[in-house]
Each structure stands twice: as C-alpha cells, then as structure tokens.
Amino acid sequence: MIRAGWKSACWLDSQGDVLDLVAELRKAPARGLIDRPIWIKHKSGEPLALRLVAVKKPAQAAAEARRKARRAAQRGGHQLSSERSTPRIG
C-alpha cells in the first residue's frame, strides 16, 4: 500500500493520458468507491502501474477531518488551499 500526495504526482489513465484525479474522485458513484488501475509517471523510466482504491468518508468524518486540518494549519502559521482547487499535474 502506498499513500501518495496527489499534487506532486503525474497520474495517468490506461492510455497514458494525464488523469485529473480530483475530477475522477468527484464523479465516483454515490457510495464514493473507486477501485481501478492507474499509473504514475516517473521522471525517468516507464510509468509505475498501481491500483487506485478510494472510499469517500462519511459527511461527519469529512467535516471533522477539515476542522482538524484547519486547526493544524493555524498552528503551523499557514492556510489551507481552497476546497475547489484542482491539482497541478506535470
């Protein structure tokens, strides 16, 4: 299992095209489950084949996670990016 930051990775679909991970997560079915193959591009060499598994948190858990992230950001002296921002890929 690998946890990867979505901002620093270049996510690819099965055709090798850049994949907008946030858009992919947003169009997940109502239950919020994604289980599919995906690739991550390296600086050199062939893309690394992975399996993307994502489960949407329940609304209450998501709200609590956002609250904790805001508190941590305040303590660290920085701000969180907008919820609606899209990742930079490349």
Short mmCIF file of N, CA, C and O in Angstrom, two decimals:
data_model
loop_
_atom_site.label_atom_id
_atom_site.label_comp_id
_atom_site.label_asym_id
_atom_site.label_seq_id
_atom_site.Cartn_x
_atom_site.Cartn_y
_atom_site.Cartn_z
N MET A 1 0.85 -1.17 0.00
CA MET A 1 0.00 0.00 0.00
C MET A 1 0.89 1.23 0.00
O MET A 1 1.90 1.29 0.70
N ILE A 2 0.52 2.21 -0.82
CA ILE A 2 1.24 3.47 -0.91
C ILE A 2 0.26 4.60 -0.73
O ILE A 2 -0.79 4.61 -1.34
N ARG A 3 0.60 5.55 0.12
CA ARG A 3 -0.18 6.79 0.20
C ARG A 3 0.63 7.81 -0.57
O ARG A 3 1.80 8.02 -0.31
N ALA A 4 0.01 8.44 -1.54
CA ALA A 4 0.72 9.39 -2.39
C ALA A 4 0.01 10.73 -2.39
O ALA A 4 -1.22 10.78 -2.44
N GLY A 5 0.78 11.78 -2.35
CA GLY A 5 0.21 13.12 -2.47
C GLY A 5 -0.23 13.37 -3.90
O GLY A 5 0.52 13.13 -4.84
N TRP A 6 -1.45 13.81 -4.07
CA TRP A 6 -1.97 13.98 -5.43
C TRP A 6 -1.38 15.18 -6.14
O TRP A 6 -1.35 15.25 -7.35
N LYS A 7 -0.87 16.16 -5.40
CA LYS A 7 -0.32 17.35 -6.05
C LYS A 7 1.03 17.10 -6.69
O LYS A 7 1.39 17.72 -7.67
N SER A 8 1.81 16.20 -6.11
CA SER A 8 3.17 16.01 -6.59
C SER A 8 3.30 14.88 -7.62
O SER A 8 4.38 14.64 -8.13
N ALA A 9 2.23 14.19 -7.91
CA ALA A 9 2.30 13.05 -8.82
C ALA A 9 1.68 13.38 -10.16
O ALA A 9 0.78 14.21 -10.27
N CYS A 10 2.16 12.71 -11.20
CA CYS A 10 1.56 12.81 -12.52
C CYS A 10 0.79 11.52 -12.75
O CYS A 10 1.35 10.48 -13.07
N TRP A 11 -0.52 11.58 -12.54
CA TRP A 11 -1.41 10.42 -12.64
C TRP A 11 -1.78 10.20 -14.10
O TRP A 11 -2.12 11.14 -14.81
N LEU A 12 -1.78 8.94 -14.55
CA LEU A 12 -2.09 8.60 -15.94
C LEU A 12 -3.21 7.56 -15.99
O LEU A 12 -3.33 6.72 -15.10
N ASP A 13 -4.01 7.60 -17.08
CA ASP A 13 -5.02 6.58 -17.30
C ASP A 13 -4.43 5.43 -18.10
O ASP A 13 -3.23 5.41 -18.39
N SER A 14 -5.26 4.47 -18.50
CA SER A 14 -4.77 3.28 -19.20
C SER A 14 -4.19 3.58 -20.58
O SER A 14 -3.41 2.80 -21.11
N GLN A 15 -4.55 4.73 -21.18
CA GLN A 15 -3.99 5.12 -22.48
C GLN A 15 -2.72 5.95 -22.33
O GLN A 15 -2.13 6.38 -23.32
N GLY A 16 -2.31 6.24 -21.09
CA GLY A 16 -1.13 7.06 -20.87
C GLY A 16 -1.41 8.54 -20.86
O GLY A 16 -0.48 9.35 -20.85
N ASP A 17 -2.70 8.92 -20.87
CA ASP A 17 -3.08 10.33 -20.84
C ASP A 17 -3.14 10.80 -19.39
O ASP A 17 -3.46 10.03 -18.49
N VAL A 18 -2.85 12.09 -19.18
CA VAL A 18 -2.92 12.66 -17.84
C VAL A 18 -4.34 12.54 -17.31
O VAL A 18 -5.31 12.79 -18.01
N LEU A 19 -4.45 12.13 -16.06
CA LEU A 19 -5.74 11.91 -15.42
C LEU A 19 -5.93 12.96 -14.33
O LEU A 19 -5.05 13.17 -13.50
N ASP A 20 -7.06 13.64 -14.36
CA ASP A 20 -7.40 14.61 -13.32
C ASP A 20 -7.97 13.82 -12.15
O ASP A 20 -9.13 13.42 -12.16
N LEU A 21 -7.15 13.59 -11.14
CA LEU A 21 -7.54 12.75 -10.03
C LEU A 21 -8.73 13.32 -9.26
O LEU A 21 -9.65 12.58 -8.89
N VAL A 22 -8.77 14.61 -9.03
CA VAL A 22 -9.88 15.22 -8.31
C VAL A 22 -11.18 15.04 -9.07
O VAL A 22 -12.21 14.68 -8.51
N ALA A 23 -11.16 15.26 -10.39
CA ALA A 23 -12.36 15.06 -11.21
C ALA A 23 -12.81 13.61 -11.15
O ALA A 23 -14.00 13.32 -11.08
N GLU A 24 -11.87 12.70 -11.17
CA GLU A 24 -12.18 11.27 -11.09
C GLU A 24 -12.85 10.94 -9.77
O GLU A 24 -13.84 10.20 -9.72
N LEU A 25 -12.35 11.51 -8.69
CA LEU A 25 -12.95 11.27 -7.38
C LEU A 25 -14.34 11.87 -7.28
O LEU A 25 -15.25 11.29 -6.69
N ARG A 26 -14.53 13.04 -7.87
CA ARG A 26 -15.84 13.71 -7.82
C ARG A 26 -16.91 12.96 -8.61
O ARG A 26 -18.08 13.04 -8.28
N LYS A 27 -16.53 12.27 -9.67
CA LYS A 27 -17.54 11.57 -10.47
C LYS A 27 -17.76 10.13 -10.00
O LYS A 27 -18.48 9.38 -10.63
N ALA A 28 -17.20 9.78 -8.85
CA ALA A 28 -17.40 8.45 -8.28
C ALA A 28 -18.88 8.23 -7.99
O ALA A 28 -19.62 9.19 -7.75
N PRO A 29 -19.32 7.01 -7.99
CA PRO A 29 -20.74 6.73 -7.67
C PRO A 29 -21.11 7.28 -6.29
O PRO A 29 -20.24 7.62 -5.50
N ALA A 30 -22.38 7.34 -6.02
CA ALA A 30 -22.89 7.92 -4.78
C ALA A 30 -22.23 7.35 -3.54
O ALA A 30 -21.95 8.07 -2.59
N ARG A 31 -21.92 6.07 -3.54
CA ARG A 31 -21.29 5.49 -2.34
C ARG A 31 -19.81 5.87 -2.24
O ARG A 31 -19.17 5.61 -1.24
N GLY A 32 -19.27 6.49 -3.30
CA GLY A 32 -17.93 7.05 -3.26
C GLY A 32 -16.80 6.04 -3.31
O GLY A 32 -15.73 6.28 -2.77
N LEU A 33 -16.98 4.93 -3.99
CA LEU A 33 -15.94 3.91 -4.07
C LEU A 33 -15.31 3.90 -5.46
O LEU A 33 -16.01 3.87 -6.47
N ILE A 34 -13.99 3.94 -5.49
CA ILE A 34 -13.24 3.80 -6.74
C ILE A 34 -12.24 2.67 -6.53
O ILE A 34 -11.56 2.62 -5.52
N ASP A 35 -12.17 1.77 -7.49
CA ASP A 35 -11.19 0.68 -7.47
C ASP A 35 -10.84 0.43 -8.93
O ASP A 35 -11.61 -0.17 -9.67
N ARG A 36 -9.67 0.94 -9.35
CA ARG A 36 -9.30 0.87 -10.76
C ARG A 36 -7.80 0.93 -10.93
O ARG A 36 -7.08 1.42 -10.07
N PRO A 37 -7.31 0.46 -12.08
CA PRO A 37 -5.88 0.59 -12.36
C PRO A 37 -5.54 2.04 -12.70
O PRO A 37 -6.37 2.79 -13.22
N ILE A 38 -4.32 2.42 -12.35
CA ILE A 38 -3.85 3.78 -12.60
C ILE A 38 -2.33 3.72 -12.70
O ILE A 38 -1.71 2.76 -12.23
N TRP A 39 -1.72 4.71 -13.32
CA TRP A 39 -0.27 4.74 -13.46
C TRP A 39 0.25 6.07 -12.95
O TRP A 39 -0.42 7.09 -13.03
N ILE A 40 1.47 6.05 -12.43
CA ILE A 40 2.15 7.27 -12.01
C ILE A 40 3.41 7.41 -12.84
O ILE A 40 4.21 6.47 -12.94
N LYS A 41 3.57 8.58 -13.44
CA LYS A 41 4.72 8.85 -14.30
C LYS A 41 5.94 9.20 -13.43
O LYS A 41 5.83 9.95 -12.47
N HIS A 42 7.07 8.64 -13.79
CA HIS A 42 8.35 8.93 -13.14
C HIS A 42 9.06 10.03 -13.91
O HIS A 42 8.69 10.35 -15.03
N LYS A 43 10.12 10.53 -13.34
CA LYS A 43 10.98 11.45 -14.09
C LYS A 43 11.72 10.69 -15.18
O LYS A 43 12.01 11.21 -16.23
N SER A 44 12.04 9.42 -14.89
CA SER A 44 12.70 8.59 -15.89
C SER A 44 12.11 7.19 -15.83
O SER A 44 11.62 6.75 -14.80
N GLY A 45 12.13 6.49 -16.94
CA GLY A 45 11.63 5.12 -16.98
C GLY A 45 10.15 5.04 -17.29
O GLY A 45 9.47 6.03 -17.54
N GLU A 46 9.67 3.81 -17.26
CA GLU A 46 8.26 3.54 -17.55
C GLU A 46 7.37 3.96 -16.38
O GLU A 46 7.80 3.92 -15.23
N PRO A 47 6.12 4.33 -16.68
CA PRO A 47 5.18 4.65 -15.60
C PRO A 47 4.98 3.43 -14.69
O PRO A 47 5.03 2.29 -15.14
N LEU A 48 4.74 3.70 -13.43
CA LEU A 48 4.53 2.67 -12.43
C LEU A 48 3.04 2.32 -12.38
O LEU A 48 2.20 3.19 -12.16
N ALA A 49 2.71 1.04 -12.62
CA ALA A 49 1.32 0.59 -12.59
C ALA A 49 0.89 0.37 -11.15
O ALA A 49 1.58 -0.29 -10.38
N LEU A 50 -0.26 0.94 -10.80
CA LEU A 50 -0.81 0.83 -9.45
C LEU A 50 -2.30 0.54 -9.51
O LEU A 50 -2.91 0.59 -10.57
N ARG A 51 -2.87 0.31 -8.38
CA ARG A 51 -4.32 0.16 -8.24
C ARG A 51 -4.80 1.28 -7.33
O ARG A 51 -4.34 1.40 -6.20
N LEU A 52 -5.68 2.12 -7.84
CA LEU A 52 -6.25 3.22 -7.06
C LEU A 52 -7.49 2.73 -6.35
O LEU A 52 -8.43 2.26 -6.98
N VAL A 53 -7.47 2.80 -5.03
CA VAL A 53 -8.63 2.44 -4.22
C VAL A 53 -8.94 3.64 -3.35
O VAL A 53 -8.09 4.10 -2.58
N ALA A 54 -10.13 4.18 -3.49
CA ALA A 54 -10.54 5.36 -2.72
C ALA A 54 -11.97 5.15 -2.24
O ALA A 54 -12.83 4.69 -2.99
N VAL A 55 -12.20 5.50 -0.98
CA VAL A 55 -13.52 5.40 -0.39
C VAL A 55 -13.86 6.75 0.21
O VAL A 55 -13.06 7.33 0.96
N LYS A 56 -15.03 7.26 -0.13
CA LYS A 56 -15.47 8.56 0.38
C LYS A 56 -15.78 8.46 1.87
O LYS A 56 -16.45 7.53 2.31
N LYS A 57 -15.27 9.42 2.63
CA LYS A 57 -15.57 9.47 4.05
C LYS A 57 -17.03 9.88 4.24
O LYS A 57 -17.55 10.67 3.47
N PRO A 58 -17.66 9.40 5.32
CA PRO A 58 -19.00 9.90 5.65
C PRO A 58 -18.92 11.41 5.92
O PRO A 58 -17.87 11.92 6.33
N ALA A 59 -20.02 12.11 5.71
CA ALA A 59 -20.04 13.57 5.85
C ALA A 59 -19.51 14.05 7.19
O ALA A 59 -18.72 15.00 7.27
N GLN A 60 -19.90 13.40 8.27
CA GLN A 60 -19.45 13.82 9.60
C GLN A 60 -17.93 13.63 9.76
O GLN A 60 -17.25 14.50 10.29
N ALA A 61 -17.40 12.53 9.28
CA ALA A 61 -15.96 12.28 9.35
C ALA A 61 -15.19 13.27 8.49
O ALA A 61 -14.12 13.74 8.87
N ALA A 62 -15.72 13.61 7.31
CA ALA A 62 -15.07 14.58 6.43
C ALA A 62 -15.05 15.96 7.08
O ALA A 62 -14.03 16.66 7.03
N ALA A 63 -16.16 16.35 7.72
CA ALA A 63 -16.21 17.65 8.40
C ALA A 63 -15.19 17.70 9.53
O ALA A 63 -14.50 18.70 9.73
N GLU A 64 -15.06 16.62 10.28
CA GLU A 64 -14.09 16.56 11.38
C GLU A 64 -12.65 16.63 10.84
O GLU A 64 -11.80 17.32 11.41
N ALA A 65 -12.38 15.96 9.74
CA ALA A 65 -11.04 16.00 9.13
C ALA A 65 -10.71 17.41 8.66
O ALA A 65 -9.58 17.88 8.82
N ARG A 66 -11.69 18.12 8.06
CA ARG A 66 -11.46 19.50 7.63
C ARG A 66 -11.19 20.41 8.82
O ARG A 66 -10.32 21.27 8.79
N ARG A 67 -11.95 20.20 9.92
CA ARG A 67 -11.75 21.00 11.13
C ARG A 67 -10.34 20.79 11.68
O ARG A 67 -9.63 21.74 11.99
N LYS A 68 -9.89 19.55 11.75
CA LYS A 68 -8.55 19.25 12.26
C LYS A 68 -7.47 19.84 11.35
O LYS A 68 -6.46 20.35 11.82
N ALA A 69 -7.69 19.78 10.04
CA ALA A 69 -6.72 20.34 9.09
C ALA A 69 -6.63 21.85 9.25
O ALA A 69 -5.53 22.42 9.20
N ARG A 70 -7.77 22.52 9.44
CA ARG A 70 -7.75 23.98 9.66
C ARG A 70 -7.00 24.33 10.93
O ARG A 70 -6.20 25.27 10.96
N ARG A 71 -7.22 23.57 12.00
CA ARG A 71 -6.53 23.82 13.27
C ARG A 71 -5.02 23.62 13.12
O ARG A 71 -4.23 24.42 13.60
N ALA A 72 -4.64 22.56 12.45
CA ALA A 72 -3.21 22.29 12.24
C ALA A 72 -2.58 23.40 11.40
O ALA A 72 -1.45 23.81 11.66
N ALA A 73 -3.30 23.88 10.41
CA ALA A 73 -2.80 24.96 9.56
C ALA A 73 -2.62 26.23 10.38
O ALA A 73 -1.61 26.94 10.24
N GLN A 74 -3.58 26.53 11.23
CA GLN A 74 -3.48 27.73 12.08
C GLN A 74 -2.26 27.63 12.99
O GLN A 74 -1.51 28.59 13.14
N ARG A 75 -2.07 26.47 13.61
CA ARG A 75 -0.92 26.27 14.49
C ARG A 75 0.40 26.39 13.74
O ARG A 75 1.39 26.85 14.28
N GLY A 76 0.40 25.94 12.49
CA GLY A 76 1.62 25.99 11.68
C GLY A 76 1.82 27.33 10.99
O GLY A 76 2.83 27.53 10.31
N GLY A 77 0.88 28.24 11.12
CA GLY A 77 1.01 29.56 10.52
C GLY A 77 0.80 29.60 9.03
O GLY A 77 1.37 30.44 8.34
N HIS A 78 0.01 28.69 8.50
CA HIS A 78 -0.28 28.71 7.07
C HIS A 78 -1.77 28.48 6.84
O HIS A 78 -2.51 28.20 7.78
N GLN A 79 -2.22 28.65 5.60
CA GLN A 79 -3.62 28.48 5.25
C GLN A 79 -3.79 27.26 4.37
O GLN A 79 -2.91 26.92 3.59
N LEU A 80 -4.96 26.66 4.46
CA LEU A 80 -5.29 25.56 3.56
C LEU A 80 -5.69 26.13 2.21
O LEU A 80 -6.22 27.23 2.13
N SER A 81 -5.44 25.36 1.16
CA SER A 81 -5.89 25.80 -0.15
C SER A 81 -7.40 25.62 -0.24
O SER A 81 -8.00 24.88 0.53
N SER A 82 -7.99 26.26 -1.22
CA SER A 82 -9.44 26.19 -1.42
C SER A 82 -9.88 24.75 -1.66
O SER A 82 -9.20 23.98 -2.33
N GLU A 83 -11.05 24.39 -1.14
CA GLU A 83 -11.62 23.06 -1.35
C GLU A 83 -11.84 22.78 -2.83
O GLU A 83 -11.78 21.65 -3.27
N ARG A 84 -12.08 23.80 -3.59
CA ARG A 84 -12.42 23.62 -5.01
C ARG A 84 -11.21 23.66 -5.91
O ARG A 84 -11.34 23.58 -7.11
N SER A 85 -10.04 23.79 -5.34
CA SER A 85 -8.86 23.87 -6.20
C SER A 85 -8.61 22.54 -6.86
O SER A 85 -8.97 21.49 -6.36
N THR A 86 -7.99 22.58 -8.01
CA THR A 86 -7.66 21.36 -8.74
C THR A 86 -6.16 21.14 -8.66
O THR A 86 -5.38 22.08 -8.54
N PRO A 87 -5.74 19.90 -8.71
CA PRO A 87 -4.32 19.62 -8.58
C PRO A 87 -3.54 20.08 -9.81
O PRO A 87 -4.06 20.11 -10.92
N ARG A 88 -2.28 20.45 -9.57
CA ARG A 88 -1.37 20.73 -10.67
C ARG A 88 -0.71 19.43 -11.05
O ARG A 88 -0.12 18.77 -10.22
N ILE A 89 -0.80 19.04 -12.30
CA ILE A 89 -0.25 17.77 -12.75
C ILE A 89 0.84 18.05 -13.75
O ILE A 89 0.66 18.82 -14.68
N GLY A 90 1.95 17.35 -13.57
CA GLY A 90 3.01 17.51 -14.56
C GLY A 90 4.35 17.61 -14.03
O GLY A 90 4.92 17.52 -13.10
#
